Structure formats: C-alpha cells, structure tokens
Amino acid sequence: MNVLNNTVNITDSLAAWYENRSTFEFKGHHISYHVQGKEDGPCLLLIHGYPSASWDWHNQWPELIKHFKVFTLDMLGFGFSDKPRDIHYQIATQADLLTHFMRLFKVSSVQVLSHDYGDTVAQELLARCCLNEKNALKIERLCLLNGGLFSETHKPVLLQKLLLSPLGFFVSRLASFKRFKLNFDYICAIPLNEKELQELWSLINYKQGKPVMAKLIHYITEREQWRGRWVGALQQTDIPVRLICGMEDPVSGRHMVARYNELISCPDVIALEGVGHYPQLEHPKRVTQHALDFLR
C-alpha cells in the first residue's frame, strides 16, 4: 500500500487498518473512520489524542466491538484524514465533526472513551450536552484517559512549547523520528516498542502532516481560553464520568489527578501506577477492563 512517503515504513497491521477504513466528507475534507460491532449494541465513540489517531485504540478494538457498536475517526489534521494547512484548527470544529459523524449514522446518544486532545473535544461535547445546545449529542457516560483537563495543571513537554512558539512551523517541519521517539520515551512509563512508534510516526507523516502539528497544538491555549466552559461541564454534569490515569505521566498524571479530586465531586478515578501518558498502549489490558467495567 503506497499511502505514505518513501521515508516511512508501514506495518502490516496498520496497513490493514487503512484498508478497512471508510471515508466521508466534512467541509470539503476527507475524513477516515471505522464503525464495527454489535448492530443492536449501545453506541460507543472513541476519541483519540495528539499527535496520533484512532489507531491508538487498536488494542481495545477487538474486545470493545463484542459489547458495543463502536465508532471512531481520525480527526481533521490527524492520521489518515485530510490535513489542510490553510485552516484555523479549533476544538469546536472537531466537536462539530464528531457530531456530524454520529448524525450520519442517525445516532443522537453515545457513550464516550477519550484520551489527551480527545478529552478536550469530549469536554466541549459535554458542555454542549449540559447546556442543551442545538443539535448537541447526548453523552450517556464519559470515560477519560490521561489529558490536560485543567489548563493550570498541564505541563507541556519541550517539543510542545517549541511548536506553540513563533518558530513552531519550522520546528514541525524539522521533526525527526529520533526526536519523536525521545519524546514518547519521556512521557510513557512503559516504553512503546519500535513497531508501535513507527506506526504512530507513519500516521503523522501521512499526507505530509508534520507542518500541521504546529497548527493543531494551539488547543493548549484554547484550554485556557475556554477553561470555565470545559471544567464547568465536568463539575456540573450529572452523567457518570470515570478517569483512568497513568500516574507516572509527566504531562497530565499524578498532579492532574490531585487537581481532579479537588474540583470534581465524588470523583471516580482509576489510578494506574507505573503507567504514563498513553495507558491504552502501555497497559492495554488494564485499560480495556477498567473501561468495560464502567461503560454499559
């Protein structure tokens, strides 16, 4: 399959994920998605993080589709979806995309499992639901993995700081697999193997996606701008919410959980000791089981 540039190798498993995808158009851009599972089962939406894609959930996928009708996509700018360079990426746009995605399948009510950037998108979806905004998806249950839920506790790594700077465009274009691997080695307490890292790197490089990373990273400043709305949604909602968190995550781990316990009444937190920022990849079986114990 020749979907990547010649500098990137693609694994058989990622190639199969690509071949089994479908696409739809959103605002003139092609979006890659997967839907599979029990036709009469409850609907579950998986929302990936930055800088990866829906492939993040491939370890959970076989078990989840036994219990749910599972929906996931690569958000605009990520993975196998289009990566336009001439747009202003916003969390609200990604929330619109996911709402449109669900409407295509005539789904108005879902459970959500999200991670990282996807947590922020989930918070926006939850805010729309809490405020009964027009065309808002009804969120039945929300299961969050590691993410910057509170702008004041998020600790971006050096690469993220550089991407946010005026030099971000140039930094993104100069990004290398070696630097990418060093970054993941820092945020993951259980190191990902070379194959997994190559898969994630391939997803970034698809459609020459590196320059877009500097545009997508501005979700970090949006977290500050919209903190009241997004944190307020977590505080005010009456739906069940669970946080599954790798505690050794230097970006949004133990310190974020402490803040979560301060701000959220009756917090449901699963603390994964010895696990870092990507719990679904670092310890997939534990994450799958804790998610299944919570989702219905």
Phi, psi and omega in degrees: 000121183259070180256350183242162177289167189290351181272356186238131176269143179244138181277162179297320182293320177290325176298319179295321178298319178296313184295331183269002181283165168235171179223154169220169182255135178226115180052039177084006182240146180273130183244130180269134181213165174226139173224128182200156174131200182288121182300325181258012181276166175297149184272132180234126179253125178257129183238119186278176181253189178257134008254030191261226189193183181298341176303337177309332187264010188295333178287329180276336189306309184301324181279320182296323182289349174286336188246338187226164161269112192256133180240135172206156177213167169268116182297163182303126182096357185237155168055230182267007175275168178297153183229066182298143180260355187253022179237162176262109183285130179224151177299322180299323178295319178294324176294320175299318180300312181293323177296316177300317178304312180293323180295328178302329180258013178058038178255125180245351184221127185218160163261152186231136171237121188223165181213137168057238176310321179297330175298318180294319176297319179297323177297321177293318176299320179294319178299317178298320179294313182298325183270003180054042180289155183302133177066014180293140172291142172275120178265119182274316178214149181228122178244116184256139168256184184314130178190164181276071184294333181233122184301329184285345180252355181287129181242088183296146176283169184304317181299320178296320178298319179293320179294330178283342184282170176301342179270005187306317182300316181288322178298317182296320181291332182268000182301141181235162177299322180300313178293320177302314180297318178300321179295315180291325176298329180284318186272343181258122178287328174255107187302137173284148181281169185301322180297314180297318180295321177296323178296314180296320178294322177299320181294324176293318185281345177302134182057036178050055189277354185303314181299333182289337181302326179288335177277321181291330187296346183288002170299335180296318177287330176297326178300325177287316182298319186252021184305314182302317181291314188280321175287322178302323179298318178293325182282329188263341185294150175250009176275156177293133178230131176237139174248121174252115191230127170287113192287339182272007179293118180286345182271311185210057183252242187304317181294326178290321178298320178301317179291321177302315181294332177287321191262338185254126179285141181049056184293137174254100185237128171256109182268117180261098179290144179076012181237146183255219192286336182245068184300328181291339176259326183285318180221069190300322183295317180295318180296315180301314182293316180294325177292315180295326178296334184262316183286155184233000000 
